mmCIF file of C-alpha atoms in Angstrom:
data_model
loop_
_atom_site.group_PDB
_atom_site.id
_atom_site.type_symbol
_atom_site.label_atom_id
_atom_site.label_comp_id
_atom_site.label_asym_id
_atom_site.label_seq_id
_atom_site.Cartn_x
_atom_site.Cartn_y
_atom_site.Cartn_z
ATOM 1 C CA ALA A 4 1.695 -19.244 19.749
ATOM 2 C CA GLN A 5 -0.095 -16.281 21.199
ATOM 3 C CA LYS A 6 -3.818 -16.142 21.875
ATOM 4 C CA ILE A 7 -6.180 -13.439 23.047
ATOM 5 C CA THR A 8 -9.597 -14.325 24.478
ATOM 6 C CA GLN A 9 -12.447 -11.875 24.901
ATOM 7 C CA THR A 10 -15.398 -13.747 26.374
ATOM 8 C CA GLN A 11 -17.962 -10.937 26.227
ATOM 9 C CA PRO A 12 -19.416 -10.591 22.714
ATOM 10 C CA GLY A 13 -21.617 -7.724 23.887
ATOM 11 C CA MET A 14 -21.854 -5.434 26.901
ATOM 12 C CA PHE A 15 -24.300 -2.739 27.942
ATOM 13 C CA VAL A 16 -23.575 0.109 30.334
ATOM 14 C CA GLN A 17 -25.554 3.082 31.507
ATOM 15 C CA GLU A 18 -24.185 6.491 30.583
ATOM 16 C CA LYS A 19 -21.822 7.932 33.247
ATOM 17 C CA GLU A 20 -21.206 4.520 34.812
ATOM 18 C CA ALA A 21 -17.954 2.531 34.678
ATOM 19 C CA VAL A 22 -17.578 -0.670 32.672
ATOM 20 C CA THR A 23 -14.942 -3.410 32.562
ATOM 21 C CA LEU A 24 -14.169 -5.285 29.357
ATOM 22 C CA ASP A 25 -12.426 -8.603 29.914
ATOM 23 C CA CYS A 26 -9.314 -9.857 28.149
ATOM 24 C CA THR A 27 -7.175 -12.882 28.889
ATOM 25 C CA TYR A 28 -4.087 -13.868 26.979
ATOM 26 C CA ASP A 29 -1.818 -16.812 26.528
ATOM 27 C CA THR A 30 1.851 -16.591 25.658
ATOM 28 C CA SER A 31 5.094 -18.300 26.506
ATOM 29 C CA ASP A 32 7.052 -15.094 26.024
ATOM 30 C CA GLN A 33 8.426 -13.249 29.025
ATOM 31 C CA SER A 34 8.362 -9.880 27.307
ATOM 32 C CA TYR A 35 5.200 -8.744 25.555
ATOM 33 C CA GLY A 36 2.891 -5.791 25.081
ATOM 34 C CA LEU A 37 -0.851 -5.545 25.524
ATOM 35 C CA PHE A 38 -3.065 -3.079 23.701
ATOM 36 C CA TRP A 39 -6.673 -2.005 23.541
ATOM 37 C CA TYR A 40 -8.221 -0.578 20.394
ATOM 38 C CA LYS A 41 -11.655 0.913 19.757
ATOM 39 C CA GLN A 42 -13.411 0.370 16.439
ATOM 40 C CA PRO A 43 -16.502 2.537 15.852
ATOM 41 C CA SER A 44 -18.982 1.681 13.141
ATOM 42 C CA SER A 45 -16.916 3.802 10.733
ATOM 43 C CA GLY A 46 -14.314 1.027 10.820
ATOM 44 C CA GLU A 47 -11.138 2.803 11.869
ATOM 45 C CA MET A 48 -9.120 1.174 14.659
ATOM 46 C CA ILE A 49 -8.315 3.744 17.348
ATOM 47 C CA PHE A 50 -5.453 3.068 19.774
ATOM 48 C CA LEU A 51 -6.534 3.512 23.403
ATOM 49 C CA ILE A 52 -3.939 2.191 25.821
ATOM 50 C CA TYR A 53 -0.747 0.115 26.121
ATOM 51 C CA GLN A 54 0.700 -2.028 28.912
ATOM 52 C CA GLY A 55 4.147 -3.575 28.812
ATOM 53 C CA SER A 56 4.643 -6.900 30.544
ATOM 54 C CA TYR A 57 7.368 -5.447 32.770
ATOM 55 C CA ASP A 58 5.466 -2.293 33.648
ATOM 56 C CA GLU A 59 4.819 -2.304 37.379
ATOM 57 C CA GLN A 60 2.039 0.252 37.296
ATOM 58 C CA ASN A 61 -1.271 -0.268 35.543
ATOM 59 C CA ALA A 62 -1.541 1.959 32.478
ATOM 60 C CA THR A 63 -3.996 4.851 32.462
ATOM 61 C CA GLU A 64 -5.044 7.202 29.680
ATOM 62 C CA GLY A 65 -7.745 9.641 30.637
ATOM 63 C CA ARG A 66 -10.948 7.687 31.262
ATOM 64 C CA TYR A 67 -9.257 4.423 30.230
ATOM 65 C CA SER A 68 -7.277 2.233 32.574
ATOM 66 C CA LEU A 69 -5.861 -1.235 32.113
ATOM 67 C CA ASN A 70 -6.227 -3.662 35.005
ATOM 68 C CA PHE A 71 -3.140 -5.819 34.427
ATOM 69 C CA GLN A 72 -2.899 -9.042 36.435
ATOM 70 C CA LYS A 73 0.154 -10.834 35.129
ATOM 71 C CA ALA A 74 -0.188 -14.011 37.156
ATOM 72 C CA ARG A 75 -3.743 -14.465 35.916
ATOM 73 C CA LYS A 76 -2.761 -13.392 32.383
ATOM 74 C CA SER A 77 -5.536 -10.851 32.228
ATOM 75 C CA ALA A 78 -5.569 -7.299 30.887
ATOM 76 C CA ASN A 79 -9.024 -5.902 31.419
ATOM 77 C CA LEU A 80 -9.991 -2.456 30.137
ATOM 78 C CA VAL A 81 -11.870 -0.180 32.518
ATOM 79 C CA ILE A 82 -13.764 2.759 31.072
ATOM 80 C CA SER A 83 -14.898 5.246 33.676
ATOM 81 C CA ALA A 84 -17.816 7.672 33.286
ATOM 82 C CA SER A 85 -19.086 6.094 30.060
ATOM 83 C CA GLN A 86 -20.244 8.394 27.293
ATOM 84 C CA LEU A 87 -22.581 7.716 24.377
ATOM 85 C CA GLY A 88 -19.607 8.079 22.044
ATOM 86 C CA ASP A 89 -17.948 5.108 23.710
ATOM 87 C CA SER A 90 -20.380 2.788 21.923
ATOM 88 C CA ALA A 91 -18.128 0.736 19.639
ATOM 89 C CA MET A 92 -16.326 -2.580 19.231
ATOM 90 C CA TYR A 93 -13.331 -2.953 21.540
ATOM 91 C CA PHE A 94 -10.397 -5.208 20.728
ATOM 92 C CA CYS A 95 -7.671 -6.470 23.009
ATOM 93 C CA ALA A 96 -4.375 -7.245 21.272
ATOM 94 C CA MET A 97 -0.914 -8.550 22.099
ATOM 95 C CA ARG A 98 2.545 -8.169 20.582
ATOM 96 C CA GLY A 99 5.270 -10.639 21.389
ATOM 97 C CA ARG A 100 8.972 -10.190 22.096
ATOM 98 C CA ILE A 101 11.014 -8.265 19.595
ATOM 99 C CA SER A 102 13.628 -10.942 19.034
ATOM 100 C CA SER A 103 11.199 -13.591 17.856
ATOM 101 C CA GLY A 104 10.266 -14.041 14.223
ATOM 102 C CA SER A 105 6.656 -13.140 14.788
ATOM 103 C CA ALA A 106 7.212 -10.358 17.272
ATOM 104 C CA ARG A 107 5.992 -7.370 15.329
ATOM 105 C CA GLN A 108 2.500 -8.422 14.491
ATOM 106 C CA LEU A 109 -0.440 -7.820 16.755
ATOM 107 C CA THR A 110 -2.660 -10.745 17.668
ATOM 108 C CA PHE A 111 -6.229 -9.613 18.264
ATOM 109 C CA GLY A 112 -9.144 -11.049 20.186
ATOM 110 C CA SER A 113 -12.615 -11.362 18.704
ATOM 111 C CA GLY A 114 -13.803 -8.133 20.294
ATOM 112 C CA THR A 115 -16.543 -6.885 22.621
ATOM 113 C CA GLN A 116 -19.379 -4.717 21.304
ATOM 114 C CA LEU A 117 -20.062 -2.051 23.933
ATOM 115 C CA THR A 118 -23.341 -0.171 23.912
ATOM 116 C CA VAL A 119 -23.759 2.855 26.165
ATOM 117 C CA LEU A 120 -27.369 3.501 27.091
ATOM 118 C CA PRO A 121 -28.675 7.040 27.693
ATOM 119 C CA ASP B 5 -0.243 15.587 11.770
ATOM 120 C CA THR B 6 -2.134 13.507 9.265
ATOM 121 C CA GLY B 7 -2.945 9.917 10.072
ATOM 122 C CA VAL B 8 -2.660 6.775 8.001
ATOM 123 C CA SER B 9 -4.623 7.003 4.765
ATOM 124 C CA GLN B 10 -5.859 4.204 2.544
ATOM 125 C CA ASN B 11 -7.287 4.211 -0.955
ATOM 126 C CA PRO B 12 -9.749 3.268 -2.169
ATOM 127 C CA ARG B 13 -12.102 3.069 0.795
ATOM 128 C CA HIS B 14 -14.353 0.626 -1.004
ATOM 129 C CA LYS B 15 -13.732 -1.732 -3.904
ATOM 130 C CA ILE B 16 -16.183 -4.021 -5.641
ATOM 131 C CA THR B 17 -14.697 -6.435 -8.127
ATOM 132 C CA LYS B 18 -15.665 -9.554 -9.991
ATOM 133 C CA ARG B 19 -14.105 -12.873 -9.149
ATOM 134 C CA GLY B 20 -10.907 -13.426 -11.066
ATOM 135 C CA GLN B 21 -10.000 -9.756 -11.392
ATOM 136 C CA ASN B 22 -6.879 -8.184 -9.873
ATOM 137 C CA VAL B 23 -7.116 -5.380 -7.333
ATOM 138 C CA THR B 24 -4.536 -3.069 -5.778
ATOM 139 C CA PHE B 25 -4.832 -1.094 -2.567
ATOM 140 C CA ARG B 26 -2.651 1.760 -1.411
ATOM 141 C CA CYS B 27 -1.577 2.791 2.071
ATOM 142 C CA ASP B 28 0.154 6.038 3.037
ATOM 143 C CA PRO B 29 1.582 5.771 6.558
ATOM 144 C CA ILE B 30 2.235 8.577 9.016
ATOM 145 C CA SER B 31 5.201 10.371 7.489
ATOM 146 C CA GLU B 32 7.896 9.638 10.076
ATOM 147 C CA HIS B 33 6.838 6.014 10.668
ATOM 148 C CA ASN B 34 9.265 3.466 9.263
ATOM 149 C CA ARG B 35 7.193 0.403 10.135
ATOM 150 C CA LEU B 36 4.138 -0.545 8.096
ATOM 151 C CA TYR B 37 1.715 -3.437 8.557
ATOM 152 C CA TRP B 38 -1.160 -4.952 6.614
ATOM 153 C CA TYR B 39 -4.034 -6.772 8.311
ATOM 154 C CA ARG B 40 -7.244 -8.376 7.086
ATOM 155 C CA GLN B 41 -10.479 -8.236 9.042
ATOM 156 C CA THR B 42 -13.565 -10.293 8.280
ATOM 157 C CA LEU B 43 -16.987 -9.552 9.702
ATOM 158 C CA GLY B 44 -17.254 -10.145 13.443
ATOM 159 C CA GLN B 45 -13.561 -10.916 13.888
ATOM 160 C CA GLY B 46 -10.473 -9.094 14.985
ATOM 161 C CA PRO B 47 -7.843 -8.129 12.410
ATOM 162 C CA GLU B 48 -5.405 -10.817 11.287
ATOM 163 C CA PHE B 49 -1.802 -10.009 10.415
ATOM 164 C CA LEU B 50 -0.763 -10.295 6.780
ATOM 165 C CA THR B 51 2.657 -8.694 6.372
ATOM 166 C CA TYR B 52 5.143 -6.229 7.835
ATOM 167 C CA PHE B 53 7.668 -3.781 6.381
ATOM 168 C CA GLN B 54 10.490 -1.965 8.047
ATOM 169 C CA ASN B 55 11.432 0.805 5.658
ATOM 170 C CA GLU B 56 11.355 -0.859 2.226
ATOM 171 C CA ALA B 57 12.153 -4.366 3.457
ATOM 172 C CA GLN B 58 9.334 -6.876 3.837
ATOM 173 C CA LEU B 59 10.425 -8.679 7.002
ATOM 174 C CA GLU B 60 7.458 -10.880 7.843
ATOM 175 C CA LYS B 61 4.668 -12.570 5.935
ATOM 176 C CA SER B 62 1.762 -14.505 7.389
ATOM 177 C CA ARG B 63 0.777 -17.894 6.090
ATOM 178 C CA LEU B 64 -2.532 -16.178 5.287
ATOM 179 C CA LEU B 65 -0.724 -14.360 2.497
ATOM 180 C CA SER B 66 -1.141 -16.789 -0.382
ATOM 181 C CA ASP B 67 0.787 -16.593 -3.646
ATOM 182 C CA ARG B 68 -2.007 -14.447 -5.074
ATOM 183 C CA PHE B 69 -1.141 -11.679 -2.620
ATOM 184 C CA SER B 70 1.850 -9.395 -3.012
ATOM 185 C CA ALA B 71 2.846 -6.299 -1.128
ATOM 186 C CA GLU B 72 5.473 -3.690 -1.814
ATOM 187 C CA ARG B 73 6.818 -0.609 -0.160
ATOM 188 C CA PRO B 74 9.119 1.126 -2.625
ATOM 189 C CA LYS B 75 11.434 3.714 -1.093
ATOM 190 C CA GLY B 76 10.021 2.961 2.340
ATOM 191 C CA SER B 77 7.114 5.344 1.993
ATOM 192 C CA PHE B 78 3.666 4.261 0.765
ATOM 193 C CA SER B 79 2.773 0.620 0.344
ATOM 194 C CA THR B 80 0.587 -1.315 -2.068
ATOM 195 C CA LEU B 81 -1.196 -4.613 -1.565
ATOM 196 C CA GLU B 82 -2.193 -6.467 -4.714
ATOM 197 C CA ILE B 83 -4.519 -9.435 -4.911
ATOM 198 C CA GLN B 84 -4.467 -11.385 -8.161
ATOM 199 C CA ARG B 85 -7.318 -13.561 -9.410
ATOM 200 C CA THR B 86 -9.607 -12.517 -6.582
ATOM 201 C CA GLU B 87 -11.870 -15.082 -4.944
ATOM 202 C CA GLN B 88 -15.057 -14.549 -2.943
ATOM 203 C CA GLY B 89 -13.170 -15.563 0.176
ATOM 204 C CA ASP B 90 -10.979 -12.488 -0.261
ATOM 205 C CA SER B 91 -13.932 -10.247 0.629
ATOM 206 C CA ALA B 92 -12.863 -8.436 3.807
ATOM 207 C CA MET B 93 -11.646 -5.157 5.232
ATOM 208 C CA TYR B 94 -7.950 -4.615 4.536
ATOM 209 C CA LEU B 95 -6.325 -2.488 7.194
ATOM 210 C CA CYS B 96 -2.974 -0.763 7.067
ATOM 211 C CA ALA B 97 -1.127 0.403 10.168
ATOM 212 C CA SER B 98 2.142 2.188 10.834
ATOM 213 C CA SER B 99 4.385 2.737 13.821
ATOM 214 C CA LEU B 100 7.588 4.492 14.731
ATOM 215 C CA LEU B 101 8.599 2.346 17.655
ATOM 216 C CA GLU B 102 7.881 -1.204 18.667
ATOM 217 C CA ARG B 103 4.743 -0.100 20.436
ATOM 218 C CA GLU B 104 1.362 1.142 19.354
ATOM 219 C CA GLN B 105 0.372 0.825 15.743
ATOM 220 C CA TYR B 106 -1.828 3.489 14.193
ATOM 221 C CA PHE B 107 -4.431 2.222 11.762
ATOM 222 C CA GLY B 108 -5.918 3.687 8.629
ATOM 223 C CA PRO B 109 -9.634 3.642 7.808
ATOM 224 C CA GLY B 110 -9.309 0.458 5.791
ATOM 225 C CA THR B 111 -10.306 -0.655 2.301
ATOM 226 C CA ARG B 112 -13.455 -2.767 2.151
ATOM 227 C CA LEU B 113 -13.201 -5.321 -0.654
ATOM 228 C CA THR B 114 -16.266 -7.091 -2.020
ATOM 229 C CA VAL B 115 -15.713 -9.845 -4.553
ATOM 230 C CA THR B 116 -18.856 -10.775 -6.498
#
């Protein structure tokens, strides 16, 4: 079974500063994918960034980067230069190996509510 | 490039009634997923289609739930004999490859 743990229910950050949102995962699969999604108060889940388990480089997408530490089974999201519009719920998610019966679904953590302060 | 759309956005129904939700995926995406999200939690997987074939179903999907994807385009999720515990946000997502899934705005169901 796969499990995602996000231990920070809420985080505050000052505008223009960087913030790290924690995510640890548990899986017995060798091949897996890790995702971060943003969910504003409007409710829509917005894809931010993806990291494959065999990717040697940490993924980056604009102001988002994923600090992937495979041995520690962590996939923390780093948001640089925070903006007021970054205030939202952030979910870490995992997808398992394609050949398994439950490979296509995403398993989500419980989320971190980020508030950016002006 | 339009995103995933879902209708209705909100649904209020009385316990025991049937409801049906619709999802229109991104046009070239052959994979479609349904998730359920309750307040304060992350989404939970319900079911998955590749083209018109329903390939996976979660144990969360009781016999009162049924999903279809005729012709591999839009999908419907029907809940029969709704219960108060069915109140949640129902999210649809689609993907082209086995990577990121793109989500719709969701349908918020309230069962009174």
